[in-house]
CSV table of C-alpha atoms in Angstrom, one decimal:
chain,number,residue,atom,x,y,z
A,1,MET,CA,217.9,199.6,-7.2
A,2,ARG,CA,216.5,198.7,-3.9
A,3,LEU,CA,213.5,196.9,-5.8
A,4,PHE,CA,216.2,194.9,-7.9
A,5,ALA,CA,217.6,194.1,-4.4
A,6,VAL,CA,214.5,192.5,-3.1
A,7,LEU,CA,213.6,190.7,-6.3
A,8,ALA,CA,216.8,189.5,-6.6
A,9,LEU,CA,217.1,187.3,-3.2
A,10,ALA,CA,217.9,184.0,-4.0
A,11,VAL,CA,217.3,180.7,-2.2
A,12,LEU,CA,219.3,180.6,0.8
A,13,PRO,CA,222.1,177.8,1.7
A,14,MET,CA,220.0,177.0,5.2
A,15,SER,CA,223.2,177.0,7.0
A,16,ALA,CA,222.7,176.4,10.8
A,17,ILE,CA,225.0,178.1,13.4
A,18,ALA,CA,225.4,177.2,17.2
A,19,LEU,CA,224.7,180.3,19.5
A,20,GLU,CA,225.8,179.6,22.9
A,21,THR,CA,223.4,181.0,25.7
A,22,GLN,CA,223.3,180.1,29.5
A,23,ARG,CA,220.8,177.2,28.9
A,24,GLY,CA,222.9,175.7,26.3
A,25,ASN,CA,223.4,176.1,22.5
A,26,VAL,CA,220.8,177.1,20.4
A,27,THR,CA,220.5,176.7,16.7
A,28,VAL,CA,220.3,179.6,14.4
A,29,THR,CA,219.4,179.5,10.8
A,30,PRO,CA,219.1,182.3,8.2
A,31,VAL,CA,215.6,182.4,6.6
A,32,ALA,CA,216.0,185.3,4.4
A,33,THR,CA,219.0,187.4,3.3
A,34,GLY,CA,219.9,190.5,1.2
A,35,LEU,CA,217.5,192.8,2.9
A,36,ASP,CA,217.2,196.1,2.5
A,37,ALA,CA,216.9,197.9,6.0
A,38,PRO,CA,214.2,194.9,7.4
A,39,TRP,CA,212.2,196.5,10.0
A,40,GLY,CA,209.3,194.2,11.0
A,41,VAL,CA,208.7,190.5,10.7
A,42,ALA,CA,205.5,188.2,10.9
A,43,GLU,CA,205.2,184.5,10.0
A,44,LEU,CA,202.3,183.3,8.1
A,45,PRO,CA,200.4,180.4,8.7
A,46,ASP,CA,201.8,178.5,5.8
A,47,GLY,CA,205.3,179.1,7.4
A,48,SER,CA,206.4,182.1,4.7
A,49,LEU,CA,207.5,185.4,6.1
A,50,LEU,CA,206.3,189.1,5.7
A,51,VAL,CA,209.0,191.1,6.3
A,52,THR,CA,208.9,195.1,6.0
A,53,GLN,CA,211.7,197.5,4.6
A,54,ARG,CA,212.2,200.9,5.8
A,55,GLU,CA,212.3,202.4,1.8
A,56,GLY,CA,208.7,201.3,1.6
A,57,GLN,CA,208.9,197.6,0.4
A,58,LEU,CA,206.8,194.6,2.0
A,59,VAL,CA,208.2,191.4,0.8
A,60,ARG,CA,206.7,188.1,1.3
A,61,VAL,CA,209.6,185.2,1.9
A,62,VAL,CA,208.8,181.5,0.8
A,63,ASP,CA,211.9,178.9,0.8
A,64,GLY,CA,214.5,181.8,1.2
A,65,GLN,CA,213.0,183.6,-2.3
A,66,ALA,CA,211.2,187.0,-1.4
A,67,ARG,CA,209.0,188.8,-3.6
A,68,VAL,CA,207.4,192.2,-3.2
A,69,VAL,CA,203.7,192.4,-2.1
A,70,ARG,CA,202.0,195.0,-4.0
A,71,GLY,CA,199.8,198.0,-2.6
A,72,THR,CA,201.5,199.2,0.5
A,73,PRO,CA,201.0,202.6,1.5
A,74,ARG,CA,202.8,205.6,0.4
A,75,VAL,CA,205.4,206.3,3.0
A,76,ALA,CA,207.8,209.1,4.1
A,77,ALA,CA,211.1,207.3,4.0
A,78,ARG,CA,213.1,209.7,5.8
A,79,GLY,CA,215.7,209.2,8.3
A,80,GLN,CA,213.9,206.8,11.0
A,81,GLY,CA,210.7,207.1,8.9
A,82,GLY,CA,209.3,204.5,6.5
A,83,LEU,CA,207.3,201.3,6.5
A,84,LEU,CA,208.2,199.8,9.5
A,85,ASP,CA,206.2,197.3,11.7
A,86,VAL,CA,204.0,194.5,10.6
A,87,THR,CA,201.4,192.2,12.8
A,88,LEU,CA,199.1,189.5,11.9
A,89,ALA,CA,195.5,190.0,13.1
A,90,ARG,CA,194.8,186.8,15.6
A,91,ASP,CA,191.9,185.9,13.2
A,92,PHE,CA,194.4,185.9,10.0
A,93,ALA,CA,193.8,182.4,8.9
A,94,THR,CA,190.1,183.3,8.3
A,95,THR,CA,190.1,187.1,7.5
A,96,ARG,CA,193.8,187.5,6.0
A,97,THR,CA,194.0,190.6,7.9
A,98,LEU,CA,197.1,192.4,8.8
A,99,PHE,CA,198.2,195.7,10.1
A,100,LEU,CA,201.2,197.8,9.3
A,101,THR,CA,202.5,201.1,10.8
A,102,TYR,CA,204.4,203.5,8.8
A,103,SER,CA,205.4,207.3,8.6
A,104,LYS,CA,202.7,209.1,6.7
A,105,PRO,CA,203.2,212.0,4.8
A,106,GLN,CA,201.5,215.4,6.4
A,107,GLY,CA,202.0,218.3,4.5
A,108,GLY,CA,205.6,219.3,5.2
A,109,GLY,CA,206.1,216.7,7.7
A,110,SER,CA,205.0,213.1,8.9
A,111,GLY,CA,203.3,211.3,11.4
A,112,THR,CA,203.0,207.7,12.6
A,113,ALA,CA,200.0,205.9,10.9
A,114,LEU,CA,198.3,202.3,11.7
A,115,ALA,CA,196.9,200.7,8.3
A,116,ALA,CA,195.1,197.3,7.8
A,117,ALA,CA,194.9,195.4,4.8
A,118,GLU,CA,193.8,191.9,3.7
A,119,LEU,CA,196.6,189.9,2.1
A,120,SER,CA,195.3,188.5,-1.3
A,121,SER,CA,195.1,184.5,-1.3
A,122,ASP,CA,198.1,184.1,-3.5
A,123,GLY,CA,200.3,186.6,-1.0
A,124,ARG,CA,201.2,189.1,-4.1
A,125,ARG,CA,199.1,192.1,-3.1
A,126,LEU,CA,197.6,193.8,-0.3
A,127,GLU,CA,193.8,194.3,-0.7
A,128,ASN,CA,191.3,197.1,1.0
A,129,LEU,CA,194.3,198.8,2.5
A,130,ARG,CA,192.8,201.8,4.7
A,131,ASP,CA,194.3,203.7,7.5
A,132,LEU,CA,192.7,203.1,11.2
A,133,PHE,CA,194.7,206.0,12.8
A,134,GLU,CA,197.1,208.9,11.9
A,135,SER,CA,198.9,210.9,14.6
A,136,ALA,CA,198.0,214.7,14.8
A,137,ARG,CA,200.7,216.3,12.7
A,138,GLY,CA,203.8,215.1,14.1
A,139,GLY,CA,206.6,217.3,13.0
A,140,SER,CA,209.2,217.8,10.0
A,141,GLY,CA,212.0,215.7,11.7
A,142,GLY,CA,212.9,212.1,10.4
A,143,ARG,CA,213.0,210.8,14.1
A,144,HIS,CA,211.5,209.1,16.8
A,145,PHE,CA,208.3,207.5,14.9
A,146,GLY,CA,208.1,204.6,17.6
A,147,SER,CA,205.5,202.3,15.4
A,148,ARG,CA,205.3,199.1,17.1
A,149,VAL,CA,201.5,197.6,17.0
A,150,VAL,CA,200.4,195.2,19.2
A,151,GLU,CA,196.7,193.4,19.1
A,152,ALA,CA,195.5,192.8,22.5
A,153,PRO,CA,193.6,190.1,24.0
A,154,ASP,CA,190.4,192.2,23.7
A,155,GLY,CA,190.9,192.9,19.9
A,156,THR,CA,191.9,196.4,20.4
A,157,LEU,CA,195.4,197.9,19.1
A,158,TYR,CA,198.3,199.3,20.9
A,159,VAL,CA,200.6,201.6,18.6
A,160,THR,CA,203.7,203.3,20.2
A,161,ILE,CA,204.5,206.8,19.0
A,162,GLY,CA,207.3,208.5,19.9
A,163,ASP,CA,208.0,212.2,20.7
A,164,ARG,CA,209.4,212.9,17.3
A,165,GLY,CA,212.3,214.8,18.4
A,166,ASP,CA,209.9,217.1,20.2
A,167,ARG,CA,210.3,216.6,23.9
A,168,PRO,CA,208.2,218.8,25.4
A,169,SER,CA,205.6,217.5,23.1
A,170,ALA,CA,205.6,214.1,25.1
A,171,GLN,CA,203.9,215.8,28.2
A,172,ASN,CA,201.2,217.5,25.9
A,173,PRO,CA,198.1,215.4,25.6
A,174,ALA,CA,196.9,217.6,22.9
A,175,ASN,CA,198.8,215.9,20.3
A,176,HIS,CA,199.9,212.1,20.3
A,177,ASN,CA,203.9,212.5,20.5
A,178,GLY,CA,205.2,210.2,23.1
A,179,ALA,CA,202.2,208.3,23.6
A,180,ILE,CA,200.7,204.7,23.3
A,181,VAL,CA,197.8,204.9,21.6
A,182,ARG,CA,194.7,202.5,21.8
A,183,VAL,CA,192.2,202.0,18.9
A,184,ASN,CA,189.4,199.4,18.0
A,185,ARG,CA,189.9,197.2,14.5
A,186,ASP,CA,187.8,199.6,12.7
A,187,GLY,CA,190.0,202.8,13.9
A,188,THR,CA,187.4,204.3,16.4
A,189,VAL,CA,188.1,205.3,19.9
A,190,PRO,CA,187.3,202.6,22.7
A,191,ALA,CA,184.7,204.0,25.0
A,192,ASP,CA,187.2,202.9,28.3
A,193,ASN,CA,190.3,204.7,26.8
A,194,PRO,CA,191.3,206.9,29.9
A,195,PHE,CA,191.1,210.1,28.6
A,196,VAL,CA,187.8,209.9,26.4
A,197,GLY,CA,185.6,213.0,26.9
A,198,GLN,CA,188.5,215.1,28.3
A,199,ASN,CA,188.6,218.6,26.8
A,200,GLY,CA,192.2,219.4,25.0
A,201,VAL,CA,193.3,215.6,25.2
A,202,GLN,CA,193.5,213.2,22.1
A,203,PRO,CA,190.9,210.2,23.1
A,204,HIS,CA,193.3,207.7,21.5
A,205,ILE,CA,196.3,208.0,24.4
A,206,TRP,CA,196.4,205.1,26.6
A,207,SER,CA,199.4,206.1,28.3
A,208,TYR,CA,202.1,209.2,27.4
A,209,GLY,CA,205.5,210.7,28.6
A,210,HIS,CA,207.3,208.2,26.4
A,211,ARG,CA,210.6,209.2,24.3
A,212,ASN,CA,210.8,206.3,21.5
A,213,PRO,CA,209.2,203.3,22.3
A,214,GLN,CA,210.2,200.6,19.6
A,215,GLY,CA,209.6,197.7,21.2
A,216,ALA,CA,206.5,196.4,22.4
A,217,GLY,CA,204.8,192.8,23.4
A,218,LEU,CA,202.4,191.6,25.7
A,219,ASP,CA,203.0,189.0,28.2
A,220,GLY,CA,201.1,186.0,29.4
A,221,ARG,CA,198.6,187.8,31.1
A,222,GLY,CA,197.9,190.5,28.1
A,223,THR,CA,199.9,193.3,30.0
A,224,LEU,CA,201.6,195.4,27.4
A,225,TRP,CA,205.5,196.1,27.9
A,226,THR,CA,207.5,198.4,26.0
A,227,ALA,CA,211.1,199.2,25.3
A,228,GLU,CA,212.1,202.7,25.0
A,229,HIS,CA,215.2,204.9,23.9
A,230,GLY,CA,216.6,207.1,26.4
A,231,ALA,CA,218.9,209.9,25.5
A,232,GLN,CA,222.4,209.1,26.7
A,233,GLY,CA,221.8,206.3,29.4
A,234,GLY,CA,218.4,205.9,30.4
A,235,ASP,CA,216.8,203.2,27.9
A,236,GLU,CA,213.9,201.9,29.7
A,237,VAL,CA,211.7,198.5,29.8
A,238,ASN,CA,207.9,200.0,31.1
A,239,ARG,CA,204.8,197.8,32.2
A,240,VAL,CA,202.5,200.2,30.6
A,241,LYS,CA,199.5,201.2,32.4
A,242,LYS,CA,196.1,202.8,31.5
A,243,GLY,CA,196.1,206.8,31.7
A,244,ALA,CA,200.0,206.6,33.4
A,245,ASN,CA,202.5,209.3,32.5
A,246,PHE,CA,205.9,207.9,31.9
A,247,GLY,CA,208.0,211.1,32.5
A,248,TRP,CA,209.8,212.0,29.9
A,249,PRO,CA,211.3,214.8,29.6
A,250,ILE,CA,210.8,215.7,33.1
A,251,ILE,CA,212.3,212.6,34.6
A,252,SER,CA,215.1,210.3,33.1
A,253,TYR,CA,218.1,208.1,34.1
A,254,GLY,CA,220.0,209.5,31.0
A,255,VAL,CA,221.5,212.7,30.4
A,256,HIS,CA,221.4,214.6,27.5
A,257,TYR,CA,224.0,214.0,24.8
A,258,SER,CA,225.8,217.1,25.8
A,259,GLY,CA,226.0,215.6,29.0
A,260,ALA,CA,223.5,218.2,30.6
A,261,LYS,CA,221.0,217.2,33.1
A,262,ILE,CA,217.5,216.2,31.8
A,263,GLY,CA,214.3,217.6,33.4
A,264,GLU,CA,214.2,217.5,37.0
A,265,GLY,CA,215.6,214.3,38.0
A,266,LYS,CA,214.9,210.6,38.1
A,267,SER,CA,211.4,210.7,39.8
A,268,LYS,CA,208.6,212.9,40.4
A,269,ARG,CA,205.4,212.1,42.3
A,270,GLY,CA,202.5,211.2,39.7
A,271,MET,CA,205.0,209.8,37.4
A,272,GLU,CA,205.9,206.2,36.6
A,273,GLN,CA,209.5,204.7,37.1
A,274,PRO,CA,210.6,202.1,34.3
A,275,SER,CA,210.6,198.2,35.3
A,276,PHE,CA,214.3,198.2,34.0
A,277,TYR,CA,216.8,201.0,32.6
A,278,TRP,CA,219.9,200.5,31.0
A,279,ASP,CA,222.9,202.8,31.4
A,280,PRO,CA,224.9,203.0,29.0
A,281,SER,CA,222.1,202.9,26.4
A,282,ILE,CA,221.8,199.7,24.5
A,283,ALA,CA,219.1,201.3,21.8
A,284,PRO,CA,216.9,198.7,22.3
A,285,SER,CA,214.3,197.5,19.4
A,286,GLY,CA,211.8,194.6,19.4
A,287,LEU,CA,210.5,193.2,22.3
A,288,MET,CA,208.7,189.7,23.0
A,289,VAL,CA,207.8,187.9,26.1
A,290,TYR,CA,208.5,184.4,25.4
A,291,GLN,CA,205.5,182.0,25.8
A,292,GLY,CA,206.0,178.9,23.5
A,293,ASN,CA,207.2,175.2,24.2
A,294,MET,CA,210.4,175.0,22.3
A,295,PHE,CA,212.3,176.7,25.2
A,296,PRO,CA,210.0,176.2,28.2
A,297,GLU,CA,213.1,177.1,30.5
A,298,TRP,CA,212.7,180.9,28.8
A,299,ARG,CA,208.9,180.9,29.4
A,300,GLY,CA,207.8,184.0,30.6
A,301,ASP,CA,211.3,185.8,29.9
A,302,MET,CA,211.4,189.0,27.9
A,303,PHE,CA,213.7,189.4,24.9
A,304,VAL,CA,215.0,192.7,23.8
A,305,GLY,CA,217.1,193.4,20.6
A,306,SER,CA,219.9,195.8,20.9
A,307,LEU,CA,220.8,197.7,18.0
A,308,LYS,CA,223.9,199.5,19.5
A,309,PHE,CA,225.8,196.5,21.3
A,310,HIS,CA,224.7,194.0,18.9
A,311,TYR,CA,222.9,191.2,21.1
A,312,ILE,CA,219.7,189.8,22.3
A,313,SER,CA,218.8,191.1,26.0
A,314,ARG,CA,217.1,188.2,28.1
A,315,LEU,CA,215.5,189.9,31.2
A,316,ASN,CA,213.6,188.0,33.9
A,317,VAL,CA,210.5,189.4,34.8
A,318,ARG,CA,208.4,189.2,38.2
A,319,GLY,CA,205.8,191.1,38.8
A,320,GLY,CA,206.1,194.8,37.4
A,321,ASN,CA,210.0,194.5,37.9
A,322,ALA,CA,212.5,193.2,35.2
A,323,ARG,CA,216.1,192.6,35.1
A,324,GLU,CA,218.6,191.7,32.5
A,325,VAL,CA,219.9,188.3,33.2
A,326,GLU,CA,221.8,187.2,29.7
A,327,GLN,CA,223.1,188.9,26.5
A,328,ILE,CA,222.7,186.3,23.7
A,329,LYS,CA,225.2,187.2,21.0
A,330,GLY,CA,227.1,186.6,18.1
A,331,ASN,CA,228.0,187.5,14.4
A,332,GLU,CA,224.2,187.0,13.7
A,333,THR,CA,223.0,189.5,16.5
A,334,LEU,CA,224.5,193.0,14.6
A,335,ARG,CA,221.9,195.7,15.1
A,336,VAL,CA,219.0,193.6,16.3
A,337,ARG,CA,215.8,195.2,14.9
A,338,ASP,CA,213.1,193.0,15.4
A,339,ILE,CA,212.4,189.8,17.3
A,340,VAL,CA,209.2,187.8,18.0
A,341,GLU,CA,207.9,184.3,18.5
A,342,ALA,CA,206.9,182.1,15.7
A,343,PRO,CA,203.6,179.9,15.9
A,344,ASP,CA,205.8,176.9,16.6
A,345,GLY,CA,207.8,178.2,19.4
A,346,SER,CA,211.1,179.0,17.7
A,347,ILE,CA,212.1,182.5,17.6
A,348,LEU,CA,212.4,184.9,14.7
A,349,PHE,CA,214.7,188.2,14.7
A,350,ILE,CA,216.0,190.6,12.7
A,351,SER,CA,219.7,191.5,12.1
A,352,VAL,CA,219.8,195.0,10.1
A,353,GLY,CA,223.6,194.7,10.2
A,354,ASN,CA,223.3,191.4,8.0
A,355,GLY,CA,220.3,192.2,6.3
A,356,THR,CA,218.9,188.8,7.6
A,357,VAL,CA,215.9,187.3,9.3
A,358,TYR,CA,217.2,184.1,11.3
A,359,ARG,CA,215.2,181.5,13.1
A,360,MET,CA,216.5,180.4,16.6
A,361,THR,CA,215.3,176.8,17.6
A,362,ARG,CA,216.4,174.1,19.8
């Protein structure tokens, strides 16, 4: 049934919508509709789109028509797990390489994995699919996979991993739960990772103490930022630092869903403070720091999708601090899952609630 839904996507009536922002109206146009739980989006050099669907399909959308791309990994499509992020390598135009994150079956459970593959010249299949990284056994539940992948300026890859619903494990660097990991393009561990050579610590770890980072992106200086789900309150934006402990579940600006206190309070020596937090929680997802020319007034601003309150948060970033300055919302921003800057400076975002990818233009 789901496969039919993908193949049945038709040419879209490209009806543009005016969406109000503080800097004037922008134009929002649907570029792919009828999608089933879309999670990640990337634009190819020819203008077509790759979109992941959580149940396991990767689809390529050309002029509003979608076709399943064959050769994707087998996923554990349970709860929040499945086929998750997609990112093109910076040298995609010459190598055809792309990166996928997904929940990989692991003997009674599942864990976050990173795969690479080459897209065939006709765009119909993945070739040479291989895992670059697989988390240590993540757990049997279907929660908190994190799962964004970002290519750093030096060519290494950051992958976000949630605590998998096992809160204390985010403070145990013997596993990968609640960590940002960093690997080379061939899957090896970079020699300058902060915990290389330390007994009882996974060498892939770049930072830890994260709850569920579902948004990640680089600013103009190449610094990694994440958007992370808190519990009840305490969703965070974090400026990620090498070797840092971001505190979960020892410190938090939220409380448990029961109303009980989390950990030891809001701060503790040796643990990082968020650059910004939301209370109440917005359920943040994709994160992008805008660098394009189409909206010069937004250059350097951060955009984060809200799954809960159905808007795109625009944040002003100064140094290590961020503050929300605008909520961009309309019928098109129903459960925003991903948001990326397209090569021409337009902004692509996924509305899970509408099963649609939209393009925002001037």
